[in-house]
PDB file of C-alpha atoms in Angstrom:
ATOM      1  CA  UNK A 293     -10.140  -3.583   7.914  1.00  0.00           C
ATOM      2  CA  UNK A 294      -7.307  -2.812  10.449  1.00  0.00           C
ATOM      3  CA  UNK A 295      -6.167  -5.490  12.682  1.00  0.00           C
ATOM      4  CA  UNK A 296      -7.473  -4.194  16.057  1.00  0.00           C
ATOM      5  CA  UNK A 297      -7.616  -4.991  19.678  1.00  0.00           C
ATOM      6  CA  UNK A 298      -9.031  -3.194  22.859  1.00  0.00           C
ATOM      7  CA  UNK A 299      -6.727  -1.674  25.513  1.00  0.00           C
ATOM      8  CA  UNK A 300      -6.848   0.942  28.038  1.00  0.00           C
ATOM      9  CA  UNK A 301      -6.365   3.569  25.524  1.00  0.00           C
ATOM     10  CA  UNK A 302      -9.305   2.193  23.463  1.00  0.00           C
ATOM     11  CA  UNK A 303      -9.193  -0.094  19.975  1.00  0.00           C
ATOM     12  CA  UNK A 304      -5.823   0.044  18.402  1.00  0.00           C
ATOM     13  CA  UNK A 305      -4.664  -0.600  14.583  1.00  0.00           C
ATOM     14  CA  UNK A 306      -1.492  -2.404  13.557  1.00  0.00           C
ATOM     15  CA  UNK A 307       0.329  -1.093  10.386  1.00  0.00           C
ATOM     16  CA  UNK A 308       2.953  -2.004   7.967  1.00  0.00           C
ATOM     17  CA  UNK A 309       4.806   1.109   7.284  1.00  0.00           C
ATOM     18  CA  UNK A 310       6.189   1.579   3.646  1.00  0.00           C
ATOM     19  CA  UNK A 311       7.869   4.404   2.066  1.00  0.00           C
ATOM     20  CA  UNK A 312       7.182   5.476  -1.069  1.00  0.00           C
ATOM     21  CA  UNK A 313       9.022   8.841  -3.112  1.00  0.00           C
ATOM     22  CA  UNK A 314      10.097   9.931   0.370  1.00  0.00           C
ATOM     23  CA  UNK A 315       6.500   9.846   1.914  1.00  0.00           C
ATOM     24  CA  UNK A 316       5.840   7.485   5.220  1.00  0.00           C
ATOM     25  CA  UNK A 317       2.314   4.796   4.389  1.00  0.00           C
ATOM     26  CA  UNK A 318       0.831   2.493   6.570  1.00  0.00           C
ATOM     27  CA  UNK A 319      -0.718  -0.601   5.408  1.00  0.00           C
ATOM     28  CA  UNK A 320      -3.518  -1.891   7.848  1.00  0.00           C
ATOM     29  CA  UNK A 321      -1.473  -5.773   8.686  1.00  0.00           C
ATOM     30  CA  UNK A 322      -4.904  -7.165   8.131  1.00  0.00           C
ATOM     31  CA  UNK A 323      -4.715  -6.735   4.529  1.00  0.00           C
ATOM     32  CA  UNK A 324      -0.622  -7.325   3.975  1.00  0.00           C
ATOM     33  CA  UNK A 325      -0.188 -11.445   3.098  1.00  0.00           C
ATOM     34  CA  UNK A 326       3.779 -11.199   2.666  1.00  0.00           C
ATOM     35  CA  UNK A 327       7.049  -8.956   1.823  1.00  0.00           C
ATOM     36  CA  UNK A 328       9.071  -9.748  -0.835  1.00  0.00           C
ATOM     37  CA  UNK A 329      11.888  -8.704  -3.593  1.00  0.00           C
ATOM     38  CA  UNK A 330      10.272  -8.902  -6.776  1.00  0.00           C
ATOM     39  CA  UNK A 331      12.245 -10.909  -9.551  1.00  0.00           C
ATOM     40  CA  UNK A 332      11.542 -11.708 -13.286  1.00  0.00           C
ATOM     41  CA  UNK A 333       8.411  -9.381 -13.835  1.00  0.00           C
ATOM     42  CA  UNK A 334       6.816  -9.918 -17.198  1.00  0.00           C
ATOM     43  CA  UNK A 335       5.288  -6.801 -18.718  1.00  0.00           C
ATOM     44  CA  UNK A 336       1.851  -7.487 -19.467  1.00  0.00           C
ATOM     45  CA  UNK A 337       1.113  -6.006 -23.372  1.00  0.00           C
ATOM     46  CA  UNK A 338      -0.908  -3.425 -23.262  1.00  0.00           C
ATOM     47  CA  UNK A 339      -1.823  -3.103 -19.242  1.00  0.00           C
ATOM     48  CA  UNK A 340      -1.527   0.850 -18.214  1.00  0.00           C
ATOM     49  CA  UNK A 341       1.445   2.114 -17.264  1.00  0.00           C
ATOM     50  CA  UNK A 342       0.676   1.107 -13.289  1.00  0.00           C
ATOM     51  CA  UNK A 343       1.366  -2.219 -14.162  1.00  0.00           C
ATOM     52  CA  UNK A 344       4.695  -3.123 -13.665  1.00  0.00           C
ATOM     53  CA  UNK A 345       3.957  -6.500 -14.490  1.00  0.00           C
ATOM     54  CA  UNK A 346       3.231 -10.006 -12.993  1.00  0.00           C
ATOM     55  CA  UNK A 347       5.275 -12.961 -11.490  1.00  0.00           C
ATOM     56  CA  UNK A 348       5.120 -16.039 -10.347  1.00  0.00           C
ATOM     57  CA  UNK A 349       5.279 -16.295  -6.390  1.00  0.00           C
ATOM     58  CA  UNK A 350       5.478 -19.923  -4.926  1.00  0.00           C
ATOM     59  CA  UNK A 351       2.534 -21.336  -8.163  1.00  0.00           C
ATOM     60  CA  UNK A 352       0.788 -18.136  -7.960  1.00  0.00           C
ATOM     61  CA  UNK A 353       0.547 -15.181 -10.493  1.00  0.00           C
ATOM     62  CA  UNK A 354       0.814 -12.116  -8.746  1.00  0.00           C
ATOM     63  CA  UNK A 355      -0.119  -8.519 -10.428  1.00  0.00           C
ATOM     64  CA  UNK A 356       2.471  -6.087  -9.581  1.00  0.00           C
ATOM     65  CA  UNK A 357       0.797  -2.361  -9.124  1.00  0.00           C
ATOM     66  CA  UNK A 358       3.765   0.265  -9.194  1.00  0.00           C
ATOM     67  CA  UNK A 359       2.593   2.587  -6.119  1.00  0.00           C
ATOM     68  CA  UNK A 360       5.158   4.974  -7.758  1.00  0.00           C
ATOM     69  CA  UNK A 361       3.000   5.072 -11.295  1.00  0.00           C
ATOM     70  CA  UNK A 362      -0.156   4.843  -8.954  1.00  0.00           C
ATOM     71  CA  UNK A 363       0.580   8.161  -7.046  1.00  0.00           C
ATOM     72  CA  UNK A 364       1.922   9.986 -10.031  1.00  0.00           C
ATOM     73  CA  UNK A 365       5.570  10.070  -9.073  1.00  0.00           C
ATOM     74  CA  UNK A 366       8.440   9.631 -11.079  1.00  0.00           C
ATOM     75  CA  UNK A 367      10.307   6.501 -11.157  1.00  0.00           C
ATOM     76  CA  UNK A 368      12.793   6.043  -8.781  1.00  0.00           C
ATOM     77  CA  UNK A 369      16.957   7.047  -9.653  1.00  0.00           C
ATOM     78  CA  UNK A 370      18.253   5.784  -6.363  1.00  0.00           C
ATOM     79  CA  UNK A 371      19.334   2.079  -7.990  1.00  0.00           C
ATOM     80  CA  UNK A 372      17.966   0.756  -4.914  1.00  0.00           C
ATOM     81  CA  UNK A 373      15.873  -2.220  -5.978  1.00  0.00           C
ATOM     82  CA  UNK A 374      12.364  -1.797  -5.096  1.00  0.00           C
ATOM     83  CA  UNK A 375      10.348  -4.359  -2.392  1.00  0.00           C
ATOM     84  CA  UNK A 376       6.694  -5.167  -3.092  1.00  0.00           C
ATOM     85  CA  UNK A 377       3.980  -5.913  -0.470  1.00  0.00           C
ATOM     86  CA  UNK A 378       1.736  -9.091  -1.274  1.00  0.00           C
ATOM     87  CA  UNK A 379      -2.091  -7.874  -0.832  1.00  0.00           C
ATOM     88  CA  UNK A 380      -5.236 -10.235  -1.550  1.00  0.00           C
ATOM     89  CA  UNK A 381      -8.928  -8.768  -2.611  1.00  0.00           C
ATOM     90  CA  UNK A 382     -11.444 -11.515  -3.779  1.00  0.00           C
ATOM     91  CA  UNK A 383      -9.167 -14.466  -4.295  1.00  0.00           C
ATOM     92  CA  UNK A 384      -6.904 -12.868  -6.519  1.00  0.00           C
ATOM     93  CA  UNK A 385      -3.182 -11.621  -5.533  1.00  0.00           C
ATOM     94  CA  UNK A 386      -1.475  -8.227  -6.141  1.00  0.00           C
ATOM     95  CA  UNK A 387       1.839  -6.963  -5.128  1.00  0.00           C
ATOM     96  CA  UNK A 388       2.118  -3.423  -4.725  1.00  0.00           C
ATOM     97  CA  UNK A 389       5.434  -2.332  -5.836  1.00  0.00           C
ATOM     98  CA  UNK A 390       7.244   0.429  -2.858  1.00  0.00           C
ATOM     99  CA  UNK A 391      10.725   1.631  -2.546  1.00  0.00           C
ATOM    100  CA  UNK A 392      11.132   0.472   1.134  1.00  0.00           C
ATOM    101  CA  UNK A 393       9.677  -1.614   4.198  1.00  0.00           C
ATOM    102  CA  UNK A 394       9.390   0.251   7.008  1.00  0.00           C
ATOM    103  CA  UNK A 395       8.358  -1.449  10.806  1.00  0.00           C
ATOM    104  CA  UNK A 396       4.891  -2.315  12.176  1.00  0.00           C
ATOM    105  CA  UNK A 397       3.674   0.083  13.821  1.00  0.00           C
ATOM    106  CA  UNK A 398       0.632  -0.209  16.567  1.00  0.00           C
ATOM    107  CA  UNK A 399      -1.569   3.084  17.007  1.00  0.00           C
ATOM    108  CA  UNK A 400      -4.226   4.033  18.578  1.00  0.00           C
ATOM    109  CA  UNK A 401      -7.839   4.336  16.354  1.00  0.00           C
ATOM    110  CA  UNK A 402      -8.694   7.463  18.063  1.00  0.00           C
ATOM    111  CA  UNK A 403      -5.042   9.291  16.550  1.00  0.00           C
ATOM    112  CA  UNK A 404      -6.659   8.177  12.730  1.00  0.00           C
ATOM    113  CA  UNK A 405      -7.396  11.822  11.217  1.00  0.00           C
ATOM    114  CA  UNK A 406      -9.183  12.044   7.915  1.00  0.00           C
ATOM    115  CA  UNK A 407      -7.447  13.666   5.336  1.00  0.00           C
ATOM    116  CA  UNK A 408      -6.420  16.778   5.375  1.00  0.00           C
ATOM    117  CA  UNK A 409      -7.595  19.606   2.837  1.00  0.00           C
ATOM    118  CA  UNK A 410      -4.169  20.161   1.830  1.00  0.00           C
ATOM    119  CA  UNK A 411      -3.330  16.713   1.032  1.00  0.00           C
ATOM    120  CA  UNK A 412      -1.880  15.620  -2.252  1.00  0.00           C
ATOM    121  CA  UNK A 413      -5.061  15.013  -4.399  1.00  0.00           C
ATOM    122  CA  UNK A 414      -3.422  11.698  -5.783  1.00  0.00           C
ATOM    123  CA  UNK A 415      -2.467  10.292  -1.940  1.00  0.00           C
ATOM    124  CA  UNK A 416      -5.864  11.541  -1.243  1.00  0.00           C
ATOM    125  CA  UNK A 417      -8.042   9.070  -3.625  1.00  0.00           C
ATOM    126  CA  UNK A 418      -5.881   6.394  -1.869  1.00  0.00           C
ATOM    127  CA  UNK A 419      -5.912   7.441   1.716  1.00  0.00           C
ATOM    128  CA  UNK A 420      -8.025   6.074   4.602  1.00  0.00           C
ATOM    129  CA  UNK A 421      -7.149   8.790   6.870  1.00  0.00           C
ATOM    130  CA  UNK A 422      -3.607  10.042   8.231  1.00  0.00           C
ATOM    131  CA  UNK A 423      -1.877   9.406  11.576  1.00  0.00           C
ATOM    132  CA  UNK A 424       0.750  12.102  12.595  1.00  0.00           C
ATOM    133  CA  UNK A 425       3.677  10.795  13.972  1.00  0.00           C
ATOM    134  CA  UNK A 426       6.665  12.987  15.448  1.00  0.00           C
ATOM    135  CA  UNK A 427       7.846  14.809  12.513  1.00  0.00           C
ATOM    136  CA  UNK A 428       5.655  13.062   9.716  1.00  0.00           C
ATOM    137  CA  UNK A 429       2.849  12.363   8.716  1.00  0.00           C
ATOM    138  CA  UNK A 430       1.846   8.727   7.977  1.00  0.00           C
ATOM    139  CA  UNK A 431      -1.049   7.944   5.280  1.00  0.00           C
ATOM    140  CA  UNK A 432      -3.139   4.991   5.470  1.00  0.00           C
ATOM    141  CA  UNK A 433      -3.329   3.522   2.167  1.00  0.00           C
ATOM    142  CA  UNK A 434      -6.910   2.101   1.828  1.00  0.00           C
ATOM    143  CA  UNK A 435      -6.051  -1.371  -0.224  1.00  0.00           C
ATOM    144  CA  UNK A 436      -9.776  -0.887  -1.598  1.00  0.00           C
ATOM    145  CA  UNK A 437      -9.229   2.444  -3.338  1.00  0.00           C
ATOM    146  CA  UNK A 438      -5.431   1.124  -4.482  1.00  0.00           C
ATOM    147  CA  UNK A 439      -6.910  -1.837  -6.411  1.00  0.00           C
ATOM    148  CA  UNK A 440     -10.105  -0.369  -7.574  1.00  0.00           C
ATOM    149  CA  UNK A 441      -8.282   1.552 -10.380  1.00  0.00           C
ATOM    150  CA  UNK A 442      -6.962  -1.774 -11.499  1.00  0.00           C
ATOM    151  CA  UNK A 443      -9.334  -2.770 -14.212  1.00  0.00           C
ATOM    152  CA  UNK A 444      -9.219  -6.483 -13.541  1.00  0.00           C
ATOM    153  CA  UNK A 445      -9.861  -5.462 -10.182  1.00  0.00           C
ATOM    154  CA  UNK A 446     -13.379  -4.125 -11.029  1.00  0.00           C
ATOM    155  CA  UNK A 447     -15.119  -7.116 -12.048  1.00  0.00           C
ATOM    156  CA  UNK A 448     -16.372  -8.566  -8.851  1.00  0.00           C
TER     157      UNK A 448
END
């Protein structure tokens, strides 16, 4: 669920914008618990290759998801270190591994498109809809669908 309020233009959504291989995300703010650099990940024997690892953030182990692996891209070349967004589904925590933060960004529910046709078939099984901005396109990452393909993830 998107963190919404009611104004003259009708409910509106607050993101956190991420970038991942060159393509603009938002992250509904409802969902996002923190920002952070991730240090010291230990690989996890024989997790799939999404896993980039986990780590201990302040007493709790965190699963690190690498969006890159997730969506099918190649790992990045820039030497930029990567960030990771801290995400919670039933009690347990996750950081999703991106190559930048971006701002929060407030938009309107009514500008929420679903996907297009022509959208990537791997952003697609992760999207919650699109919202074009000038010059991009931004695509709403539903945390559901990102964690659902984590197997610990599917035992409720």
């Amino acid at each position: 669920m998107t963190s919404k309020s009611e104004t003259s233009e009708g409910a509106m959504a607050e993101y956190v914008t991420a970038v991942i291989g060159g393509q603009l995300f938002g992250l509904p703010i409802s969902r996002v618990q923190d920002v952070f650099m991730p240090e010291l990940l230990t690989p996890v024997p024989l997790a799939s290759s999404e896993i980039a690892g986990v780590l201990n953030l302040r007493g709790r182990i965190v699963t690190v998801v690498d969006m890159r692996a997730r969506l099918g891209l190649p790992k990045a070349d820039d030497g930029k270190p990567p960030m990771a967004v801290g995400v919670d589904q039933r009690g347990e925590s996750y950081g999703l591994l991106i190559d930048q933060i971006g701002e929060v960004l407030r938009l309107s529910e009514n500008s929420r498109e679903d996907n297009p046709v022509n959208l990537d078939p791997r952003m697609a099984k992760l999207a919650g809809g699109v919202h074009r901005l000038d010059g991009q396109l931004m695509v709403v990452l539903d945390i559901d669908r990102v964690l659902e393909l984590v197997p610990d993830a599917k035992a409720a």
